[in-house]
Short mmCIF file of C-alpha atoms in Angstrom, two decimals:
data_model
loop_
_atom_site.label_atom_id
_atom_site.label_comp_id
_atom_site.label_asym_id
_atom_site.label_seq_id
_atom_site.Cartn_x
_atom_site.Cartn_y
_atom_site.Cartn_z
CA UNK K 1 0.00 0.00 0.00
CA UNK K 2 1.50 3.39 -0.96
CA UNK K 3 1.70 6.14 1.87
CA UNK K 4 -1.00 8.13 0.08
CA UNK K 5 -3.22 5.08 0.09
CA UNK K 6 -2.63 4.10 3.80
CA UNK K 7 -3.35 8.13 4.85
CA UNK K 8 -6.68 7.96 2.94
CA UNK K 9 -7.38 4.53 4.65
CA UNK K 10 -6.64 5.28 7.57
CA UNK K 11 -8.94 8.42 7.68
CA UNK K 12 -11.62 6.93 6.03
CA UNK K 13 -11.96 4.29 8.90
CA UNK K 14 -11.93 7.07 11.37
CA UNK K 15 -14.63 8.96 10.25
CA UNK K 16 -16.51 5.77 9.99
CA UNK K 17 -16.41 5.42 13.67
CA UNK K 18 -16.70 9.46 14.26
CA UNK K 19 -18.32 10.82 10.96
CA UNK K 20 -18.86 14.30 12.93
CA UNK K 21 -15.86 14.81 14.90
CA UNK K 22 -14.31 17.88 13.63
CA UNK K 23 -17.58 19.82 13.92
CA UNK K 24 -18.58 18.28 16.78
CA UNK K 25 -14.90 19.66 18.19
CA UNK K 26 -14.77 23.39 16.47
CA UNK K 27 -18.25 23.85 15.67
CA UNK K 28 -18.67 25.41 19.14
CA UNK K 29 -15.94 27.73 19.28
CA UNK K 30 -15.73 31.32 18.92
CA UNK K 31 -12.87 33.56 17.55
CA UNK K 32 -12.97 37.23 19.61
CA UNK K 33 -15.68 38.74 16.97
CA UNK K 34 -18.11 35.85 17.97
CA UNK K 35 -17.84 34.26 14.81
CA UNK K 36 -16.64 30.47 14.50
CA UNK K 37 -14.15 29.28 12.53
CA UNK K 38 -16.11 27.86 9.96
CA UNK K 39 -18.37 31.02 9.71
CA UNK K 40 -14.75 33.13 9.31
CA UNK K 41 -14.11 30.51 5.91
CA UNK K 42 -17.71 31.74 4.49
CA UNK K 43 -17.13 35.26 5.31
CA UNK K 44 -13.93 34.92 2.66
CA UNK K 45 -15.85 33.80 -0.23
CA UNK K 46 -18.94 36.41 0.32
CA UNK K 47 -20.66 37.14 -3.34
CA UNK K 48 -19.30 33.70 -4.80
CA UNK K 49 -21.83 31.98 -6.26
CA UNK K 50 -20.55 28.73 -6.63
CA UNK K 51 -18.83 26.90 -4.18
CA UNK K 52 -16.99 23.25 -3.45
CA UNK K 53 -16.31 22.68 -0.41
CA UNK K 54 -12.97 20.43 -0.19
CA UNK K 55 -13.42 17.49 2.49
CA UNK K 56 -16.82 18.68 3.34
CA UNK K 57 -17.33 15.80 6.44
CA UNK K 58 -21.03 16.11 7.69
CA UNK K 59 -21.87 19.71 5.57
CA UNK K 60 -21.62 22.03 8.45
CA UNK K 61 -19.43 24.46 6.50
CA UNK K 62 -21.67 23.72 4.00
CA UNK K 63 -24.63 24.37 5.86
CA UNK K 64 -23.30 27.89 6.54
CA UNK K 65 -22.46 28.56 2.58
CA UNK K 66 -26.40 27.98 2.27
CA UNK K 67 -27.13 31.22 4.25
CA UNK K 68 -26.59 33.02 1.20
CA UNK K 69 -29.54 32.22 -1.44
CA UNK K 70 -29.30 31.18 -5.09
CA UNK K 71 -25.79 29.67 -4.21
CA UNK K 72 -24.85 25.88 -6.06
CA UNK K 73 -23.12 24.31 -3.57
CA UNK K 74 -20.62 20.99 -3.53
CA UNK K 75 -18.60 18.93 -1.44
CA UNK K 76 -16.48 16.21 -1.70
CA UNK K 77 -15.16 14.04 1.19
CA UNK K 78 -13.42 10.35 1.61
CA UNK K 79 -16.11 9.29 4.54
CA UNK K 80 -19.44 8.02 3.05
CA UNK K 81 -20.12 8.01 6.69
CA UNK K 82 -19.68 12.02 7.10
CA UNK K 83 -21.42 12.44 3.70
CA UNK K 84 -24.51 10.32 4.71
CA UNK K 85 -25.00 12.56 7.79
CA UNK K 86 -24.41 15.76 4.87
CA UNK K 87 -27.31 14.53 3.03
CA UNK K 88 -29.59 14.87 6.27
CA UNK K 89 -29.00 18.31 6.47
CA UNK K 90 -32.02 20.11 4.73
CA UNK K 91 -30.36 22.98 3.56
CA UNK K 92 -28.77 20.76 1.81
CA UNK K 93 -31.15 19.36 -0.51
CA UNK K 94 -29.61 20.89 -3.57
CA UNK K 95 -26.06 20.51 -3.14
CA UNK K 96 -23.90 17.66 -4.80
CA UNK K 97 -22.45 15.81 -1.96
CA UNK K 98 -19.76 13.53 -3.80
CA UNK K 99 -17.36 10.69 -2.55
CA UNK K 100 -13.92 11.48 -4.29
CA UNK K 101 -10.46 12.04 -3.89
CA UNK K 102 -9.14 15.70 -3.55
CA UNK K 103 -6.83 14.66 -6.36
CA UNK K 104 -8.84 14.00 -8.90
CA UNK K 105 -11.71 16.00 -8.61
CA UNK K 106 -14.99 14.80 -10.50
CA UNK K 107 -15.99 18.39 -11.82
CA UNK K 108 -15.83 20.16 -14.90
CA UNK K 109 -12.95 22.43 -15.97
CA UNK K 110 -14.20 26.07 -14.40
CA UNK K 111 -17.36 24.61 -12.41
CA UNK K 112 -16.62 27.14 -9.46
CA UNK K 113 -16.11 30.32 -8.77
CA UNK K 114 -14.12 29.78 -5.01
CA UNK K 115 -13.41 26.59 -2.91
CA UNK K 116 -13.54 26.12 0.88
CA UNK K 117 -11.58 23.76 3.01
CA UNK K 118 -11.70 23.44 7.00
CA UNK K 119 -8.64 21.95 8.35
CA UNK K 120 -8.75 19.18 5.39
CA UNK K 121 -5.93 20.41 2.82
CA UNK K 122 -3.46 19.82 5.73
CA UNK K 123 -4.33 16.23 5.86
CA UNK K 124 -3.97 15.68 2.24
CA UNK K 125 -1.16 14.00 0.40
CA UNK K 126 0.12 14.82 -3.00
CA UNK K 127 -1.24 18.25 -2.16
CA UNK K 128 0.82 19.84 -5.16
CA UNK K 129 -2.14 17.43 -7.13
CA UNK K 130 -4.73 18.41 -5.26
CA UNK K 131 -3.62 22.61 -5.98
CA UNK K 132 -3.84 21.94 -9.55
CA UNK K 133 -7.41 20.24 -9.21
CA UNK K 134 -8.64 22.81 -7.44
CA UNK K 135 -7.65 25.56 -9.89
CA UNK K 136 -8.88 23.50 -12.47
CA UNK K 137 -12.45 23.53 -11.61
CA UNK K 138 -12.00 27.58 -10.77
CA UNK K 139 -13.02 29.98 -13.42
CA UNK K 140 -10.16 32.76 -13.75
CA UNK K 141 -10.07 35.12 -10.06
CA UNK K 142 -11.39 32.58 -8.68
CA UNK K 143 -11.10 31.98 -4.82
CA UNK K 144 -9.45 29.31 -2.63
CA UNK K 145 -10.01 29.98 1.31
CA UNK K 146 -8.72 27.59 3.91
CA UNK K 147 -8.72 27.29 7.63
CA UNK K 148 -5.27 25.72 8.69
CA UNK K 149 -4.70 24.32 12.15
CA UNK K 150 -2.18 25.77 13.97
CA UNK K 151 -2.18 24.28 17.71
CA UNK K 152 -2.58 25.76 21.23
CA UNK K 153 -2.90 29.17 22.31
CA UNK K 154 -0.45 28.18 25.40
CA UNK K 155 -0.64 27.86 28.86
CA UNK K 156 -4.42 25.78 28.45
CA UNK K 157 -6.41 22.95 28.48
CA UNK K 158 -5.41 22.22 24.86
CA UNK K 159 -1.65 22.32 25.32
CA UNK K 160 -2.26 19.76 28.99
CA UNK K 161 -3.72 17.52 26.27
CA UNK K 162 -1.20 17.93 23.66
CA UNK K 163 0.81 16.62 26.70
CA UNK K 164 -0.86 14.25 28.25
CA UNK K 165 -1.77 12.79 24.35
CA UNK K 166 2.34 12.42 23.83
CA UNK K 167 2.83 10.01 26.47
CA UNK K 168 0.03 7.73 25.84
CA UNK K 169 1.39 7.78 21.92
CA UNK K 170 4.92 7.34 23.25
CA UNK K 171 3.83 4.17 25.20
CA UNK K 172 1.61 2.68 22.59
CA UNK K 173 2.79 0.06 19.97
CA UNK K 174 3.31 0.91 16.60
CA UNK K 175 -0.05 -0.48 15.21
CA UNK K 176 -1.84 2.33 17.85
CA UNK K 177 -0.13 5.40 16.15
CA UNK K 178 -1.77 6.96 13.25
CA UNK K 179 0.39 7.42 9.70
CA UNK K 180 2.01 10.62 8.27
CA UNK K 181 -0.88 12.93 7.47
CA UNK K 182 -0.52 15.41 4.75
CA UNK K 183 2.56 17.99 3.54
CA UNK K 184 4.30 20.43 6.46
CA UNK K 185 3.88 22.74 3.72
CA UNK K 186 0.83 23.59 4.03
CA UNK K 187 0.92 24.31 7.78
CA UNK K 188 2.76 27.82 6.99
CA UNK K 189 2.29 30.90 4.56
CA UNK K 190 5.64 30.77 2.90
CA UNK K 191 4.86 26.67 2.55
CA UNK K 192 1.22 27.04 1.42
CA UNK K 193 2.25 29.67 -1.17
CA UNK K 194 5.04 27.29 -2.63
CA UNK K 195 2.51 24.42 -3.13
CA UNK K 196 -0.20 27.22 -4.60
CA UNK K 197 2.02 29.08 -6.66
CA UNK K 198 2.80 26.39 -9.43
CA UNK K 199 -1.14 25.77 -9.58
CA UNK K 200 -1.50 29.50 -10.65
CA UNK K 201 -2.26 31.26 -7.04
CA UNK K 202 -1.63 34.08 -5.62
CA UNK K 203 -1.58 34.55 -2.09
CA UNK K 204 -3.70 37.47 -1.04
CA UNK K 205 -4.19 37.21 3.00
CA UNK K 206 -2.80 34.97 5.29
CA UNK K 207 -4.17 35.60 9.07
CA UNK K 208 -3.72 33.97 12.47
CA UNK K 209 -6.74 33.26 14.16
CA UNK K 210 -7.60 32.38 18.10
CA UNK K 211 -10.33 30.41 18.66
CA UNK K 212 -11.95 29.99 21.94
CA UNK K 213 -12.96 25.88 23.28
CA UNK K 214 -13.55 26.97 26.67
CA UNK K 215 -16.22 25.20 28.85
CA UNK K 216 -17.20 22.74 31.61
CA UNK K 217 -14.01 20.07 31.78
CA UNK K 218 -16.41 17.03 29.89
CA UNK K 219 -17.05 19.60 27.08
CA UNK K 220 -13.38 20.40 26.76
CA UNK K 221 -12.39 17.07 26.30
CA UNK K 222 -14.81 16.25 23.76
CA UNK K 223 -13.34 18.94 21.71
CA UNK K 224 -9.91 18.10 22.21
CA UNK K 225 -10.30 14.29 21.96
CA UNK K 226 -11.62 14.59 18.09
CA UNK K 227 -7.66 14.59 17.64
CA UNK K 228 -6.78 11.98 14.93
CA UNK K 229 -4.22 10.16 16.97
CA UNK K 230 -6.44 9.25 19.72
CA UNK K 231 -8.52 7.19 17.60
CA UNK K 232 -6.08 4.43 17.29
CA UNK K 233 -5.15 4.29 20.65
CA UNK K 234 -8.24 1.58 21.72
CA UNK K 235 -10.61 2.01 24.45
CA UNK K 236 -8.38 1.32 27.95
CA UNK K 237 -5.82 3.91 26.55
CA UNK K 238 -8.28 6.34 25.53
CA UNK K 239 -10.30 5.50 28.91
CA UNK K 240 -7.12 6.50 31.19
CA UNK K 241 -6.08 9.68 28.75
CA UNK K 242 -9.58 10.59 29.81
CA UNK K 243 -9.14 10.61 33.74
CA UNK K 244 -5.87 12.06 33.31
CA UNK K 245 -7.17 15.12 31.16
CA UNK K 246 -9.93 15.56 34.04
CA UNK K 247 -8.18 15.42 36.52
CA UNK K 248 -5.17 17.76 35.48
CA UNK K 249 -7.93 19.92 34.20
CA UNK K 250 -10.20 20.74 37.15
CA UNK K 251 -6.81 22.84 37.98
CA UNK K 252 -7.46 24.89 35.19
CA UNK K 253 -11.07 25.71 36.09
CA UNK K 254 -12.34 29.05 36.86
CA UNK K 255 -14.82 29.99 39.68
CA UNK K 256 -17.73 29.53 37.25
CA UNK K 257 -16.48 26.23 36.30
CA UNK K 258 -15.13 26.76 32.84
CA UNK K 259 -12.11 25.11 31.59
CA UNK K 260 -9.78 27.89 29.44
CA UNK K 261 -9.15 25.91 26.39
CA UNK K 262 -8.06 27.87 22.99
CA UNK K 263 -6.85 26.48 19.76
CA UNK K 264 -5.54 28.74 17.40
CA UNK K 265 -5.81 28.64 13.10
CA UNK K 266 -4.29 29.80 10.23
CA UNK K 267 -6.89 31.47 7.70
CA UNK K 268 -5.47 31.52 4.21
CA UNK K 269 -6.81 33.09 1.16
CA UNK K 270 -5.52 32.51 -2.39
CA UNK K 271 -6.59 34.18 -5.99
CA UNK K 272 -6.14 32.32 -9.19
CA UNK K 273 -4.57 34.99 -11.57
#
């Protein structure tokens, strides 16, 4: 199996077990302006008409793109399991909700006018492929706007679980530790601007982004678990990462209970000339 194969495998089988996780995890956040990090991609692609989202998991980015009316809307995604639970979503009865590879995009030469991705193109491999694809189905100016993960704010729940997650990787066997995901390059401007540029892109903003997962400890850790390397890990592990998170946490918490937690993104935006 090639290393591109056993990335795509391996993340296919964990959204089959967690179809929702990554909006279950961010959908509840908040940057300082109130908005959430998926409403922050939509805000970059205002007036675009039509719109793929790239690895669209359950549609909730999606969801928000359907705010504005008259808009065609696709995604594409790996999981039929996250694009089964995109089909249930009623304001999105109209889009085209499409298993396919990133790489090899089943759209027409020019079908959009800007493409979305929420922390997705960082998992991807081959990614120089999938930045031609994309500005292949663009028309000319069109828009490519993607949220980028970009770790812990510091001193937080997040980083104690960044720890905490370490040591139960550390002392779990090979077969419990996920593969390689996706291309450094795309984790920084100067990097995501060397893949883009050969596609045809230029970048046009590149912005750092803190995002606020604060809440009771239970709620903190089910944002912080959607991790991809816990999913491997089986049940006991998992189980005892749990206690330890809760535990170290309740330090953490304020007088009204709340757990600081903030993860912070990169939001990129790229024209094609």
């Amino acid at each position: 199996m090639t290393t591109a194969a056993a990335q795509e495998a391996f993340l296919k089988a964990f959204h089959s077990e967690r179809p929702a996780v990554t909006g279950d995890a961010f959908g509840g956040g908040r940057a300082p302006d109130g908005r959430t990090s998926y409403e922050i991609l939509g805000d970059r692609v205002t007036g675009r008409r039509r719109v793929l989202d790239l690895g669209c998991g359950d549609g909730l980015l999606l969801e928000v793109l359907a705010r504005a009316e008259r808009r065609r809307l696709a995604g594409v995604d790996l999981s039929p399991a996250s694009l089964a639970l995109a089909r249930r979503r009623p304001a999105l009865a109209h889009a085209a909700l499409v298993e396919a590879r990133a790489q090899d995009l089943p759209f027409t030469d020019g079908a959009f006018d800007a493409c979305v991705s929420h922390l997705a193109l960082m998992l991807m491999a081959d990614v120089d492929r999938v930045a031609a694809e994309i500005a292949r189905v663009l028309s000319p100016g069109g828009v490519l706007a993607c949220v980028v993960g970009a770790g812990a704010v510091g001193g937080e729940a997040y980083e104690l679980f960044g720890t905490l997650l370490r040591e139960s990787v550390r002392q779990a066997p090979a077969a419990r530790r996920i593969p390689p995901l996706g291309d450094r390059r795309t984790r920084d401007r100067d990097g995501l601007a060397e893949v883009l540029a050969p596609a045809g892109f230029a970048m046009v903003d590149w912005r750092t982004v803190p995002i606020d997962l604060s809440g009771p400890a239970e709620r903190v850790w089910a944002s912080v678990s959607g991790i991809y390397d816990v999913g491997p890990l089986g049940g006991a592990a998992v189980a005892r990462l749990r206690r330890a998170f809760l535990t170290e946490a309740a330090a953490l918490a304020g007088p009204d209970g709340r757990v600081p937690c903030g993860f912070r993104i990169h939001v990129a935006t790229a024209r094609l000339r």
